Coordinates of C-alpha atoms in Angstrom, one line a residue:
D1 CA 112.4 162.3 56.7
N2 CA 115.5 160.6 57.8
F3 CA 115.1 160.6 61.7
R4 CA 115.4 157.1 63.1
L5 CA 115.5 155.6 66.8
E6 CA 116.5 152.7 68.4
F7 CA 113.9 151.2 70.3
S8 CA 115.1 148.1 71.1
K9 CA 118.1 149.0 73.5
T10 CA 117.4 152.2 75.9
H11 CA 116.4 155.4 75.5
L12 CA 119.4 156.6 76.9
T13 CA 121.9 154.6 74.4
P14 CA 124.4 157.5 72.6
W15 CA 122.2 157.6 69.3
N16 CA 119.3 158.4 71.1
K17 CA 120.4 160.5 73.4
K18 CA 121.7 162.4 69.8
A19 CA 117.8 162.0 68.9
A20 CA 116.9 163.5 71.7
K21 CA 119.2 166.8 71.0
V22 CA 117.7 166.7 67.3
F23 CA 113.9 166.3 67.7
A24 CA 114.3 169.3 70.2
R25 CA 116.3 171.2 68.2
S26 CA 113.5 170.8 65.2
F27 CA 110.9 171.7 67.4
I28 CA 111.6 174.4 68.4
E29 CA 113.3 175.7 64.6
S30 CA 108.9 173.9 63.2
G31 CA 107.9 178.0 64.7
E32 CA 104.6 176.2 65.7
Y33 CA 105.3 175.7 69.4
T34 CA 105.3 178.5 72.1
S35 CA 108.7 176.7 73.8
C36 CA 111.6 177.1 73.1
D37 CA 113.8 175.8 76.6
K38 CA 115.6 173.2 74.5
H39 CA 116.7 171.3 77.8
T40 CA 113.4 170.8 78.7
I41 CA 111.6 169.4 75.5
E42 CA 114.8 166.7 74.9
T43 CA 113.8 165.5 79.4
S44 CA 109.9 165.3 77.9
F45 CA 110.7 163.5 75.1
R46 CA 113.3 160.9 76.7
A47 CA 110.9 160.2 79.0
H48 CA 108.4 159.5 77.1
L49 CA 110.8 157.2 74.2
K50 CA 111.5 155.5 77.9
T51 CA 108.3 154.4 77.6
L52 CA 108.0 153.6 73.7
C53 CA 111.5 151.8 73.9
S54 CA 109.4 149.7 77.2
H55 CA 106.3 149.1 74.8
Y56 CA 108.5 147.8 71.7
R57 CA 110.1 145.2 73.4
E58 CA 106.9 143.5 75.3
Q59 CA 105.7 143.5 71.9
V60 CA 108.5 141.8 71.0
R61 CA 108.5 139.2 73.6
S62 CA 104.7 139.2 73.1
A63 CA 106.5 137.9 69.0
H64 CA 108.5 135.7 69.4
L65 CA 106.2 134.0 72.9
L66 CA 108.4 134.6 74.5
P67 CA 107.5 135.2 78.7
P68 CA 109.0 137.5 80.5
P69 CA 112.0 137.3 82.4
Q70 CA 112.1 135.7 85.9
Q71 CA 113.4 138.7 87.0
T72 CA 111.3 141.6 85.2
I73 CA 108.1 139.0 87.5
D74 CA 110.3 139.1 90.4
N75 CA 110.7 142.5 90.6
R76 CA 107.0 143.5 89.2
Q77 CA 105.7 141.7 92.1
A78 CA 107.4 143.2 94.7
A79 CA 106.6 146.3 92.9
A80 CA 103.2 145.3 93.6
R81 CA 103.2 144.4 97.7
R82 CA 105.0 147.7 98.0
A83 CA 102.3 149.6 96.6
H84 CA 99.8 147.3 98.6
R85 CA 101.6 148.2 102.0
K86 CA 101.6 151.4 100.8
T87 CA 98.0 152.0 100.2
L88 CA 97.3 150.0 103.3
F89 CA 99.5 152.9 105.3
D90 CA 97.2 155.2 103.1
H91 CA 94.8 154.7 104.9
R92 CA 95.1 153.9 108.2
V93 CA 97.0 157.4 108.3
T94 CA 93.8 158.4 106.8
A95 CA 91.8 156.6 109.9
A96 CA 94.3 158.1 112.6
Y97 CA 93.6 162.0 111.3
C98 CA 88.6 161.3 111.3
H99 CA 88.7 160.2 114.5
E100 CA 89.4 161.8 117.6
D101 CA 89.8 158.5 120.0
L102 CA 92.9 157.7 117.1
V103 CA 94.3 161.3 118.0
G104 CA 97.1 160.2 119.7
Y105 CA 98.2 157.6 117.3
R106 CA 98.7 159.5 114.6
D107 CA 102.8 159.1 115.4
I108 CA 103.3 156.0 116.1
I109 CA 101.1 155.0 113.0
R110 CA 103.4 157.1 111.0
D111 CA 106.7 156.0 112.7
M112 CA 105.4 152.0 111.5
G113 CA 105.2 153.5 107.2
P114 CA 104.8 151.2 104.3
D115 CA 107.1 149.1 105.5
G116 CA 105.2 148.3 109.3
M117 CA 102.3 147.8 107.6
S118 CA 101.9 143.7 107.1
G119 CA 102.2 141.7 103.5
D120 CA 100.0 139.6 102.0
E121 CA 99.1 137.1 99.3
S122 CA 96.3 136.8 96.6
D123 CA 94.3 133.6 96.9
T124 CA 90.2 132.5 96.0
R125 CA 87.8 131.5 98.6
D126 CA 84.4 130.2 97.8
G127 CA 84.6 131.9 94.6
I128 CA 85.6 135.6 96.5
K129 CA 88.9 136.8 95.5
C130 CA 90.8 137.7 98.5
Y131 CA 94.4 138.3 100.5
I132 CA 95.9 136.5 102.3
I133 CA 97.7 138.6 105.5
F134 CA 101.9 136.9 106.1
L135 CA 102.8 138.9 109.3
D136 CA 106.4 139.7 109.7
K137 CA 108.5 138.0 111.6
W138 CA 110.1 141.1 113.3
R139 CA 106.6 142.2 114.4
N140 CA 104.7 141.5 117.6
P141 CA 101.4 139.7 116.2
A142 CA 99.6 141.7 118.3
V143 CA 99.9 144.4 116.7
A144 CA 97.5 143.2 113.9
P145 CA 94.9 143.4 115.8
W146 CA 95.1 146.8 116.7
L147 CA 95.4 147.9 113.1
R148 CA 92.5 147.1 112.1
V149 CA 90.6 149.0 115.1
F150 CA 92.5 151.8 111.6
D151 CA 91.0 149.6 109.1
R152 CA 87.1 149.6 110.9
I153 CA 87.8 153.1 111.0
F154 CA 88.6 153.9 107.5
M155 CA 85.9 152.0 106.1
T156 CA 82.8 154.6 107.8
T157 CA 84.5 157.0 105.8
K158 CA 83.6 154.7 102.7
F159 CA 79.9 156.0 103.5
N160 CA 78.8 159.4 103.1
E161 CA 75.6 160.6 105.5
V162 CA 72.9 158.9 104.7
N163 CA 74.5 155.3 105.5
R164 CA 75.2 155.0 101.5
P165 CA 78.4 154.0 100.3
K166 CA 80.8 156.2 98.2
R167 CA 81.6 155.7 94.8
G168 CA 85.4 154.7 94.2
N169 CA 87.7 152.2 95.3
W170 CA 86.7 150.2 98.5
P171 CA 89.3 148.3 101.3
R172 CA 90.6 144.9 99.6
I173 CA 89.4 141.6 102.0
R174 CA 92.7 140.7 103.8
V175 CA 92.6 137.7 105.4
P176 CA 94.4 137.0 108.8
T177 CA 96.8 133.8 108.9
T178 CA 99.4 132.8 111.7
Q179 CA 102.0 132.4 108.7
C180 CA 104.8 134.3 108.5
N181 CA 106.2 136.1 105.1
V182 CA 109.3 134.1 104.5
Q183 CA 109.7 136.2 101.2
R184 CA 109.5 139.9 103.3
E185 CA 111.9 142.4 101.7
G186 CA 113.3 145.7 103.1
K187 CA 114.7 145.6 107.1
P188 CA 112.3 146.0 110.2
V189 CA 111.2 149.2 111.4
L190 CA 113.4 151.3 113.3
G191 CA 112.4 153.2 115.9
L192 CA 108.8 151.4 117.1
P193 CA 108.1 150.5 121.1
R194 CA 109.8 147.7 122.2
N195 CA 106.1 146.6 122.4
F196 CA 106.0 146.8 118.9
Y197 CA 108.8 144.5 118.2
D198 CA 108.2 139.8 118.9
E199 CA 109.5 138.7 121.5
A200 CA 111.5 136.4 119.8
W201 CA 113.0 138.1 117.5
L202 CA 114.7 140.1 119.4
S203 CA 116.0 137.8 121.5
T204 CA 118.0 136.5 118.2
L205 CA 119.5 140.3 118.1

């Protein structure tokens, strides 16, 4: 009855760590469950508590009409951009493995990885949401048209045998641009063929 948690802090405070141990012991002693692995129970409890603490802080912030800290906003936007590049990378790898003419390019696509994919930012044009592609300064602009071949091949996987659209999420509408993404995070991908790098960028090294 006196079991208490510190939701306003992290799940790893001394109090919450002790609470995890108390919960695990009570869980096992109850005899209502088959699991008796104390370490696993504590780990699962802390993982759930981490989510509860996060939700609690968000609720408190919303109740006081306080916007999230700028660092939190920046972190979320950066995470979203990384996720978008990872999805784009996965699509292109899929394309490389579904068409025999692309067999020879599988290794280079894998070597580029998510960081080798161009970033984008959301925009609305003529009432349609799209994503403006920003070219990285280190990457040769000629690589972009080459990669779009993989995008077109991937689109063919979204149709069934009778040329009808399959269910599921479709690739986002990405619009090319000549701008450079000066806010790009991370370092250029190393070890790619020389012609994958921008000559002007190479001259600065």
